[in-house]
Coordinates of C-alpha atoms and ligand atoms in Angstrom, one line a residue:
M1 CA -21.2 -0.2 35.0
L2 CA -18.3 -0.4 32.5
V3 CA -20.0 1.3 29.6
G4 CA -21.5 4.7 30.4
V5 CA -25.0 5.8 29.8
A6 CA -23.9 8.4 27.3
A7 CA -22.1 5.8 25.3
K8 CA -25.2 3.6 25.5
R9 CA -27.4 6.4 24.1
A10 CA -25.0 7.2 21.3
F11 CA -24.8 3.5 20.4
Y12 CA -28.4 2.4 20.4
P13 CA -31.0 4.3 18.4
P14 CA -34.3 5.0 20.0
Q15 CA -36.3 2.3 18.2
F16 CA -35.0 -0.2 20.7
T17 CA -36.8 -1.0 23.9
L18 CA -34.9 -0.5 27.1
A19 CA -34.7 -4.3 27.5
E20 CA -33.1 -4.7 24.1
R21 CA -30.6 -2.0 24.8
V22 CA -29.6 -3.6 28.1
V23 CA -29.0 -6.9 26.3
M24 CA -26.8 -5.3 23.7
L25 CA -25.0 -3.3 26.3
D26 CA -24.3 -6.6 28.1
V27 CA -22.4 -7.9 25.1
L28 CA -19.9 -5.1 25.3
A29 CA -19.7 -5.2 29.1
T30 CA -19.1 -8.9 29.1
A31 CA -16.2 -8.6 26.6
E32 CA -14.8 -5.5 28.3
T33 CA -14.8 -7.1 31.8
A34 CA -12.9 -10.1 30.5
R35 CA -10.5 -7.9 28.5
R36 CA -9.6 -5.9 31.6
R37 CA -9.2 -8.9 33.7
F38 CA -6.9 -10.7 31.3
A39 CA -5.0 -7.6 30.3
S40 CA -3.6 -7.4 33.8
Q41 CA -3.3 -11.2 34.4
L42 CA -1.6 -12.5 31.2
D43 CA 1.6 -14.4 31.6
P44 CA 4.2 -12.2 29.8
T45 CA 6.0 -15.1 28.1
R46 CA 2.7 -16.6 26.9
R47 CA 1.6 -13.2 25.9
N48 CA 4.6 -12.6 23.7
T49 CA 4.4 -16.1 22.2
L50 CA 0.8 -15.7 21.3
G51 CA 0.9 -12.0 20.5
Q52 CA -1.9 -11.2 23.0
F53 CA -2.8 -7.6 22.8
F54 CA -6.5 -7.0 23.3
T55 CA -8.5 -4.4 21.4
P56 CA -9.9 -1.6 23.6
P57 CA -13.6 -0.8 23.2
A58 CA -13.2 2.5 21.3
T59 CA -11.1 0.8 18.6
A60 CA -13.4 -2.2 18.5
K61 CA -16.4 0.1 18.0
L62 CA -14.6 2.1 15.3
M63 CA -13.8 -1.2 13.4
A64 CA -17.3 -2.5 13.8
S65 CA -18.7 0.8 12.5
M66 CA -16.9 0.2 9.2
S67 CA -18.8 -3.0 8.4
T68 CA -20.8 -2.7 5.2
F69 CA -22.2 -6.2 5.0
R70 CA -25.3 -6.8 3.0
G71 CA -27.6 -9.7 2.8
G72 CA -29.8 -11.8 5.1
H73 CA -27.2 -14.4 6.2
V74 CA -23.9 -13.3 7.6
R75 CA -21.1 -15.6 8.5
L76 CA -18.4 -13.9 10.6
L77 CA -14.8 -14.9 11.3
D78 CA -12.9 -13.7 14.3
A79 CA -9.5 -15.3 14.1
G80 CA -7.4 -15.0 17.2
A81 CA -10.5 -13.9 19.0
G82 CA -9.1 -13.4 22.5
V83 CA -12.1 -12.8 24.7
G84 CA -14.3 -11.8 21.8
A85 CA -14.0 -8.0 21.9
L86 CA -14.3 -7.6 18.1
T87 CA -17.2 -10.0 17.6
A88 CA -19.0 -8.3 20.5
A89 CA -18.5 -4.8 19.0
W90 CA -19.7 -6.0 15.6
V91 CA -22.8 -7.7 17.1
A92 CA -23.6 -4.5 19.0
E93 CA -23.1 -2.5 15.8
I94 CA -25.4 -4.6 13.6
C95 CA -28.1 -4.8 16.3
S96 CA -28.2 -1.0 16.3
R97 CA -28.7 -0.8 12.6
R98 CA -32.0 -0.3 10.8
L99 CA -31.1 -2.9 8.2
R100 CA -30.2 -6.1 9.9
P101 CA -29.5 -9.6 8.7
K102 CA -31.9 -12.5 9.3
D103 CA -29.3 -14.8 10.8
V104 CA -25.7 -14.7 11.8
A105 CA -23.1 -17.4 12.3
L106 CA -20.2 -16.4 14.5
V107 CA -16.9 -18.4 14.2
A108 CA -14.1 -17.6 16.7
Y109 CA -10.7 -19.2 16.6
E110 CA -8.6 -19.0 19.8
L111 CA -5.6 -21.0 20.8
D112 CA -5.2 -20.0 24.4
A113 CA -7.3 -22.4 26.6
T114 CA -7.3 -19.9 29.5
L115 CA -9.3 -17.4 27.4
L116 CA -12.0 -19.9 26.2
P117 CA -14.5 -19.7 29.1
S118 CA -14.6 -15.9 28.7
L119 CA -14.8 -16.1 24.9
R120 CA -17.7 -18.5 25.2
K121 CA -19.4 -16.2 27.7
T122 CA -19.0 -13.2 25.3
L123 CA -20.4 -15.3 22.4
G124 CA -23.3 -16.3 24.6
A125 CA -24.1 -12.7 25.3
C126 CA -23.8 -12.0 21.5
E127 CA -26.4 -14.6 20.9
E128 CA -28.8 -13.1 23.4
A129 CA -28.3 -9.6 21.9
L130 CA -28.9 -10.9 18.4
V131 CA -32.0 -12.9 19.4
A132 CA -33.3 -9.8 21.3
A133 CA -32.9 -7.8 18.0
G134 CA -34.8 -10.5 16.0
I135 CA -31.7 -12.1 14.4
S136 CA -31.2 -15.8 14.8
C137 CA -27.7 -16.8 15.8
T138 CA -25.3 -19.8 15.9
W139 CA -21.8 -19.6 17.2
E140 CA -18.8 -21.9 17.6
V141 CA -15.4 -21.6 19.2
Q142 CA -12.6 -23.3 17.4
A143 CA -10.0 -24.0 20.1
T144 CA -7.3 -24.6 17.7
D145 CA -4.4 -23.1 15.7
F146 CA -6.1 -20.9 13.1
I147 CA -3.2 -21.2 10.6
E148 CA -3.2 -25.0 10.8
A149 CA -7.0 -25.2 10.5
A150 CA -7.3 -22.6 7.7
V151 CA -4.4 -24.1 5.6
D152 CA -6.0 -27.6 6.0
Q153 CA -9.4 -26.4 4.9
L154 CA -8.1 -24.3 2.0
D155 CA -5.5 -26.8 0.8
S156 CA -7.9 -29.7 0.7
G157 CA -10.6 -27.6 -0.9
L158 CA -12.8 -28.6 2.1
F159 CA -13.8 -25.0 2.6
Q160 CA -15.4 -24.6 -0.8
G161 CA -17.2 -27.9 -0.4
D162 CA -18.4 -28.4 3.1
R163 CA -18.3 -25.1 4.8
P164 CA -19.6 -21.8 3.4
A165 CA -17.1 -19.0 3.1
F166 CA -17.2 -16.0 5.4
D167 CA -18.9 -12.7 4.7
V168 CA -17.1 -10.7 7.3
A169 CA -13.6 -11.2 8.8
I170 CA -12.9 -9.0 11.8
L171 CA -9.4 -9.4 13.1
N172 CA -6.8 -8.1 15.6
P173 CA -4.3 -10.9 14.7
P174 CA -1.3 -11.8 16.9
Y175 CA 2.0 -10.1 15.9
R176 CA 5.1 -12.2 16.0
K177 CA 7.8 -13.1 13.5
F178 CA 8.5 -16.7 12.7
R179 CA 11.5 -18.3 11.2
A180 CA 12.0 -19.2 7.5
E181 CA 12.3 -22.9 8.5
S182 CA 9.3 -22.9 10.9
R183 CA 6.3 -25.2 10.4
T184 CA 4.1 -22.1 10.1
R185 CA 6.2 -20.9 7.1
Y186 CA 6.0 -24.4 5.6
L187 CA 2.2 -24.6 6.0
L188 CA 1.7 -21.2 4.4
R189 CA 3.9 -22.1 1.5
R190 CA 1.4 -24.9 0.7
L191 CA -1.0 -22.1 -0.3
G192 CA 1.7 -20.0 -1.9
I193 CA 1.6 -17.4 0.9
E194 CA 5.1 -15.9 1.6
T195 CA 5.3 -14.0 4.9
S196 CA 7.3 -14.1 8.1
N197 CA 4.9 -12.5 10.6
L198 CA 1.8 -14.0 12.2
Y199 CA -0.3 -11.0 11.6
T200 CA 0.1 -11.0 7.8
A201 CA -0.3 -14.8 7.8
F202 CA -3.7 -14.4 9.6
L203 CA -4.8 -11.6 7.2
A204 CA -3.6 -13.5 4.1
L205 CA -5.6 -16.6 5.2
A206 CA -8.7 -14.6 6.1
V207 CA -8.6 -13.1 2.6
L208 CA -8.7 -16.6 1.1
L209 CA -11.5 -17.7 3.5
L210 CA -13.8 -14.8 2.5
D211 CA -16.6 -15.2 0.0
H212 CA -16.8 -13.0 -3.1
G213 CA -17.9 -9.6 -1.8
G214 CA -16.9 -10.5 1.7
E215 CA -15.2 -7.8 3.8
L216 CA -12.0 -7.7 5.9
I217 CA -11.8 -5.4 8.8
A218 CA -8.4 -5.7 10.6
I219 CA -6.3 -3.7 13.0
T220 CA -2.6 -4.3 12.5
P221 CA 0.8 -2.5 12.7
R222 CA 1.4 -0.3 9.8
S223 CA 4.6 -2.1 8.9
F224 CA 3.0 -4.1 6.1
C225 CA 2.5 -0.9 4.1
N226 CA 6.2 -0.6 3.1
G227 CA 8.5 -3.2 4.6
P228 CA 10.4 -5.2 1.9
Y229 CA 9.5 -8.5 3.6
F230 CA 5.8 -7.6 3.3
R231 CA 5.9 -7.2 -0.5
P232 CA 4.4 -10.6 -1.3
F233 CA 1.7 -10.0 1.3
R234 CA 0.8 -6.6 -0.2
K235 CA 0.6 -8.2 -3.6
H236 CA -1.7 -10.9 -2.2
L237 CA -3.9 -8.3 -0.6
L238 CA -4.2 -6.1 -3.6
Q239 CA -4.7 -9.0 -5.9
H240 CA -7.8 -10.3 -4.0
M241 CA -9.2 -7.2 -2.3
S242 CA -10.4 -3.8 -3.1
L243 CA -9.1 -1.3 -0.5
T244 CA -11.9 0.8 0.8
R245 CA -10.6 2.4 3.9
L246 CA -7.4 2.9 5.9
H247 CA -7.6 4.5 9.3
V248 CA -4.3 5.4 10.9
F249 CA -3.6 6.0 14.6
E250 CA -0.9 8.6 14.7
A251 CA 0.3 8.0 18.2
R252 CA 2.6 5.0 18.1
D253 CA 2.1 4.3 21.8
R254 CA -1.6 4.7 22.2
A255 CA -3.8 2.4 20.1
F256 CA -3.0 -0.4 22.5
R257 CA -2.3 1.9 25.4
D258 CA -3.2 -0.6 28.1
D259 CA -0.8 -3.1 26.6
E260 CA 2.3 -0.9 26.2
V261 CA 2.7 -1.6 22.5
L262 CA 4.8 1.0 20.7
Q263 CA 3.9 1.3 17.1
E264 CA 1.7 3.1 14.6
N265 CA -1.4 1.0 14.0
V266 CA -3.8 1.0 11.1
I267 CA -7.3 -0.3 10.6
L268 CA -7.8 -1.7 7.1
H269 CA -11.2 -2.2 5.4
A270 CA -11.3 -4.1 2.1
V271 CA -13.8 -6.0 0.0
K272 CA -13.0 -9.3 -1.8
G273 CA -13.3 -10.0 -5.4
V274 CA -14.7 -6.7 -6.6
P275 CA -12.7 -4.4 -8.9
Q276 CA -10.6 -1.8 -7.0
Q277 CA -12.7 1.3 -6.5
P278 CA -11.2 4.5 -7.8
Y279 CA -11.2 6.2 -4.4
V280 CA -10.1 5.0 -0.9
C281 CA -11.2 6.6 2.3
L282 CA -8.3 7.7 4.5
S283 CA -8.8 8.7 8.0
R284 CA -6.7 9.4 11.0
S285 CA -7.0 10.0 14.7
R286 CA -4.3 10.4 17.3
A287 CA -5.5 7.6 19.6
P288 CA -8.6 5.4 20.0
D289 CA -10.5 7.7 22.3
D290 CA -9.7 10.8 20.2
P291 CA -12.0 12.1 17.5
V292 CA -11.2 11.4 13.8
D293 CA -9.2 14.5 12.9
M294 CA -8.8 13.8 9.1
K295 CA -11.1 11.9 6.7
R296 CA -10.7 12.2 3.0
E297 CA -11.3 10.4 -0.2
V298 CA -8.1 9.8 -2.1
S299 CA -7.6 8.4 -5.6
F300 CA -6.4 4.8 -5.3
H301 CA -3.4 5.7 -7.5
R302 CA -2.2 8.0 -4.8
V303 CA -2.4 5.2 -2.3
V304 CA -0.7 2.6 -4.4
R305 CA 1.3 4.2 -7.2
A306 CA 0.9 2.6 -10.6
G307 CA 3.9 0.6 -11.6
D308 CA 5.5 0.6 -8.1
P309 CA 7.2 -2.8 -8.0
Q310 CA 7.1 -2.7 -4.2
A311 CA 3.4 -1.8 -4.1
F312 CA 3.9 0.5 -1.1
I313 CA 0.7 1.7 0.5
H314 CA 0.7 5.4 1.1
V315 CA -1.4 7.3 3.6
V316 CA -1.7 10.9 2.3
P317 CA -3.2 13.0 5.1
D318 CA -4.0 16.3 3.4
D319 CA -3.8 18.5 0.3
H320 CA -0.4 19.7 1.3
G321 CA 0.8 16.1 1.6
D322 CA -0.7 15.4 -1.7
A323 CA 1.2 18.3 -3.4
I324 CA 4.5 17.1 -1.8
A325 CA 3.9 13.6 -2.9
E326 CA 3.2 14.7 -6.5
A327 CA 6.3 16.9 -6.5
I328 CA 8.6 14.2 -5.1
H329 CA 7.1 11.7 -7.5
A330 CA 7.7 14.0 -10.4
L331 CA 11.5 14.2 -9.6
P332 CA 13.4 12.9 -12.7
C333 CA 15.7 10.2 -11.4
T334 CA 15.9 6.9 -9.7
L335 CA 19.1 5.8 -7.9
D336 CA 19.9 3.7 -10.9
D337 CA 19.7 6.8 -13.2
L338 CA 22.2 8.5 -10.9
D339 CA 24.4 5.4 -10.9
L340 CA 24.1 5.2 -7.1
C341 CA 23.4 2.4 -4.7
V342 CA 22.3 2.2 -1.1
S343 CA 23.5 -0.6 1.2
T344 CA 23.3 -1.4 4.9
G345 CA 26.5 -1.1 7.0
R346 CA 28.2 -4.5 7.1
V347 CA 29.6 -4.4 10.7
V348 CA 27.1 -6.1 13.0
D349 CA 28.7 -5.2 16.2
F350 CA 27.7 -8.2 18.4
R351 CA 29.2 -10.5 15.7
A352 CA 32.4 -8.6 15.4
R353 CA 33.1 -8.2 19.1
Q354 CA 36.7 -9.5 19.0
W355 CA 37.7 -6.6 16.6
L356 CA 36.0 -3.7 18.3
R357 CA 38.0 -1.1 20.2
A358 CA 36.8 1.8 22.3
E359 CA 39.5 4.1 20.8
P360 CA 41.6 4.1 17.7
I361 CA 44.8 2.1 18.1
P362 CA 47.5 1.1 15.6
G363 CA 46.0 -1.5 13.2
S364 CA 42.4 -0.2 13.6
V365 CA 40.2 1.9 11.3
P366 CA 37.3 4.2 12.1
L367 CA 34.0 2.5 12.9
I368 CA 31.0 4.8 12.4
Y369 CA 27.7 4.5 14.3
P370 CA 24.6 6.8 14.3
T371 CA 26.1 8.4 17.5
H372 CA 28.8 10.0 15.3
F373 CA 26.2 12.0 13.4
D374 CA 26.3 15.7 14.2
G375 CA 24.2 18.1 12.1
G376 CA 24.9 16.6 8.7
V377 CA 28.6 15.7 9.3
I378 CA 30.4 12.8 11.0
R379 CA 32.3 13.7 14.1
W380 CA 34.9 11.0 14.9
P381 CA 36.2 9.8 17.2
K382 CA 33.6 10.6 19.8
P383 CA 34.8 10.8 23.4
D384 CA 32.6 9.4 26.2
T385 CA 30.5 7.2 24.0
R386 CA 29.5 3.7 24.9
K387 CA 30.0 2.6 21.3
P388 CA 33.4 1.6 20.1
N389 CA 35.1 4.1 17.8
A390 CA 37.3 1.7 16.0
I391 CA 37.6 -1.8 14.5
L392 CA 40.7 -3.8 13.9
Y393 CA 41.6 -4.2 10.3
T394 CA 42.6 -7.9 9.9
P395 CA 42.4 -10.4 7.0
S396 CA 39.3 -11.8 8.7
S397 CA 37.5 -8.5 9.3
A398 CA 38.6 -6.8 6.0
S399 CA 35.4 -7.8 4.2
L400 CA 33.3 -5.8 6.6
M401 CA 35.0 -2.5 5.6
V402 CA 34.7 -0.2 2.6
P403 CA 37.5 1.9 1.0
A404 CA 37.7 5.4 2.3
G405 CA 35.7 7.9 0.3
V406 CA 32.8 10.4 0.4
Y407 CA 29.6 8.6 1.3
V408 CA 26.1 9.7 2.5
L409 CA 25.0 7.9 5.6
T410 CA 21.5 7.6 6.9
K411 CA 20.3 6.3 10.2
R412 CA 18.3 3.1 10.0
F413 CA 16.4 3.8 13.2
S414 CA 15.4 7.3 14.2
A415 CA 15.3 8.1 17.8
K416 CA 11.8 9.0 19.2
E417 CA 12.8 12.6 19.9
E418 CA 14.2 13.1 16.4
R419 CA 12.0 15.4 14.2
R420 CA 12.7 13.6 11.0
R421 CA 12.6 10.0 10.0
V422 CA 15.4 10.2 7.4
V423 CA 18.5 11.6 9.1
A424 CA 21.5 11.9 6.8
A425 CA 25.2 13.0 7.2
V426 CA 28.2 13.0 4.9
F427 CA 31.2 10.9 5.7
D428 CA 34.3 12.5 4.3
P429 CA 37.9 11.3 4.7
E430 CA 39.0 14.9 4.8
C431 CA 37.3 15.1 8.2
V432 CA 37.9 11.5 9.3
P433 CA 41.3 10.6 7.8
C434 CA 41.6 6.9 6.9
D435 CA 42.2 4.4 4.1
V436 CA 39.3 2.2 4.9
V437 CA 36.3 2.6 7.2
G438 CA 33.6 0.4 8.8
F439 CA 29.9 1.4 8.8
E440 CA 27.9 -0.3 11.5
N441 CA 24.7 -2.1 10.7
H442 CA 22.4 0.6 12.1
L443 CA 23.4 2.7 9.1
N444 CA 22.6 2.7 5.4
Y445 CA 25.2 4.3 3.1
F446 CA 24.9 5.6 -0.4
H447 CA 27.8 4.8 -2.7
R448 CA 28.8 4.4 -6.4
G449 CA 29.3 0.7 -7.0
G450 CA 31.1 0.4 -3.6
L451 CA 33.2 3.4 -4.2
S452 CA 33.3 7.1 -3.3
L453 CA 30.7 9.7 -4.4
D454 CA 31.5 13.0 -5.9
R455 CA 31.9 15.4 -2.9
F456 CA 29.4 18.0 -4.0
L457 CA 26.9 15.4 -5.2
A458 CA 27.1 13.8 -1.7
W459 CA 26.4 17.2 0.0
G460 CA 23.5 17.8 -2.3
L461 CA 22.1 14.3 -1.7
C462 CA 22.5 14.9 2.1
A463 CA 20.6 18.2 1.9
F464 CA 17.8 16.5 -0.1
L465 CA 17.5 13.6 2.3
N466 CA 17.4 15.9 5.3
C467 CA 14.7 18.3 3.9
S468 CA 11.2 18.5 5.5
P469 CA 9.2 17.8 2.3
L470 CA 11.0 14.5 1.9
D471 CA 10.1 13.7 5.5
V472 CA 6.4 14.5 4.9
Y473 CA 6.5 12.2 1.9
F474 CA 8.4 9.5 3.7
R475 CA 5.8 9.3 6.5
Q476 CA 3.1 8.7 4.0
F477 CA 4.3 5.2 3.4
N478 CA 6.5 4.5 6.5
G479 CA 4.7 4.4 9.8
H480 CA 7.5 3.3 12.0
T481 CA 10.9 4.6 13.0
Q482 CA 12.9 2.2 10.8
V483 CA 14.2 3.4 7.5
N484 CA 14.9 0.5 5.2
A485 CA 17.4 0.6 2.3
T486 CA 14.3 -0.5 0.1
D487 CA 12.5 2.7 1.2
L488 CA 15.5 4.8 0.1
R489 CA 15.7 2.8 -3.2
S490 CA 12.0 3.5 -3.8
L491 CA 12.4 7.3 -3.7
R492 CA 12.8 9.6 -6.7
Y493 CA 15.7 11.9 -6.7
P494 CA 16.7 15.2 -8.4
R495 CA 19.1 15.2 -11.4
R496 CA 22.8 14.8 -10.8
K497 CA 23.4 18.4 -11.9
T498 CA 20.8 19.7 -9.4
L499 CA 22.3 17.7 -6.6
I500 CA 25.7 19.1 -7.3
E501 CA 24.4 22.7 -7.4
M502 CA 22.8 22.2 -4.0
G503 CA 25.9 20.5 -2.7
Q504 CA 28.0 23.5 -3.7
K505 CA 25.7 25.7 -1.6
V506 CA 25.7 23.5 1.6
H507 CA 29.2 22.0 1.3
R508 CA 30.6 21.1 4.8
N509 CA 27.9 23.2 6.6
L510 CA 24.3 22.2 6.4
P511 CA 22.2 25.3 7.1
P512 CA 19.5 25.3 9.9
Q513 CA 16.3 23.3 8.9
D514 CA 14.3 26.3 7.7
E515 CA 17.0 27.6 5.5
L516 CA 17.7 24.1 4.2
D517 CA 14.1 23.5 3.4
R518 CA 13.9 26.9 1.5
L519 CA 17.0 26.0 -0.5
V520 CA 15.7 22.6 -1.5
V521 CA 12.2 23.8 -2.2
E522 CA 13.5 26.7 -4.4
T523 CA 15.8 24.4 -6.3
L524 CA 13.4 21.6 -6.8
E525 CA 10.1 23.3 -6.6
V526 CA 8.7 20.8 -4.1
G527 CA 6.7 21.7 -1.0
Ligands
SAM1 C1 -3.7 -9.5 19.3 S1 -4.7 -10.7 20.2 C2 -6.3 -10.1 19.8 C3 -7.4 -10.7 20.6 C4 -8.8 -10.2 20.2 N1 -9.1 -10.4 18.8 C5 -9.0 -8.7 20.5 O1 -9.1 -8.0 19.5 O2 -9.0 -8.3 21.6 C6 -4.5 -12.1 19.3 C7 -5.1 -13.4 19.8 O3 -4.8 -14.5 19.0 C8 -4.6 -15.6 19.7 N2 -3.7 -16.5 18.9 C9 -2.3 -16.4 18.8 N3 -1.9 -17.4 17.9 C10 -3.0 -18.0 17.5 C11 -3.2 -19.1 16.6 N4 -2.2 -19.6 15.9 N5 -4.5 -19.5 16.4 C12 -5.5 -19.0 17.0 N6 -5.4 -18.0 17.9 C13 -4.2 -17.5 18.1 C14 -3.9 -15.1 21.0 O4 -4.0 -16.0 22.1 C15 -4.7 -13.8 21.2 O5 -5.8 -14.0 22.0

């Protein structure tokens, strides 16, 4: 038996007869058997194209438990249904509740024909369970592209007329980027939806297909919470939906453990068309099978900061995190106030191959990669590195370089073993003698209108960016290892004078982390 007796007892309250419980159990077992079978059998290319990562039972159960539907008639959408794990979990959940709907209509969209027999089997088992619990049921499988179908229905107004809207949308949508000139992008634009990933496209459409008061329960990567490309999606979501709950899986590698997906995932629960409630429930667990280790009500304004043009979504885990967020938020300056900019390094190495050199030679200039970072400074050239240390300075490559000066560099991708997300170092021509320099594309660099920073200001900025409280704050809105220039632009910074004072203390020699944190906390009163 795939679902244990203990789970069965926990899931089904005693008012159910044994026969009823067995039917409900069968729903989950049917979905889980199919999930396991396909998880090991899927063709890898097809799997990537269709973004096929199936929801494990503990996660499906947690999502279903968030459903707050009311009313006698429920129409449920499962878009990108796979073998129906989410619908099955939702059906099992509502069958176990004291207050149950009178009738349920299940609508599942799935494009992959190989999954359809199993999906139909799961929905058949759902019907049996619902009927056994005294709920009448209809179900349909739409073996078609959800995006095409939803855009057609919404664009032609068909949905409002012929087909009732949905009360519940439960989704684990496919994840895959699509190109700006793709048909998918064109279709979405017909409805004014701007997004470049399938998962946000599915969510944006599900939002539009929901009825007033309908609920969205979705598991997705956390990247939509802060990425610059997801800004229109965040605006769309927040315009139509009231956020009620965000559950974060801390372990980047475990929410979809069977499927080897490495990313932080979030379950989102939101209700359509009602005013945003003042509080949002935030919760967290390490991985799907682990207990919820944090659950708190947080003011919506701490989750989405009033006036934030990017509408970042913050997950503030505890009071300590709250205090840090407030302190960082209260810092007096934006980058504009400091007359500073942050840009991404212009040397994309695979496009500049003909100019790259392993070692400096006459006619070349330093090329800086993250590998040259060493405790807050840049050590260059680096012997025994696979990365080139130099780039030829020619009329064609000159536009990729910047004039030598003092700059603060940050890594765009932190390595898994790195303790902090934001890792900064000072580039100083006193240590790396040169007239011009190339910064590789895996770096962001702070500058003043393309020119050098004041040396002490640079060191103060480097200390601030490397401090632990900033890292705590950063993790509240960034759930992946990528640090975008937009993330750095969105931060608040200390005054110029304060940065210079800190810089004078740490110049050329960043202290160990504890000492650095103490210095920044004492100077700024954060943490
Ligand atoms: C991430 S999987 C999730 C499956 C299932 N909801 C679950 O939770 O186990 C996404 C599913 O969407 C399907 N899919 C991908 N693109 C689709 C599209 N354009 N229309 C409908 N289904 C699609 C895939 O075949 C896959 O089964």
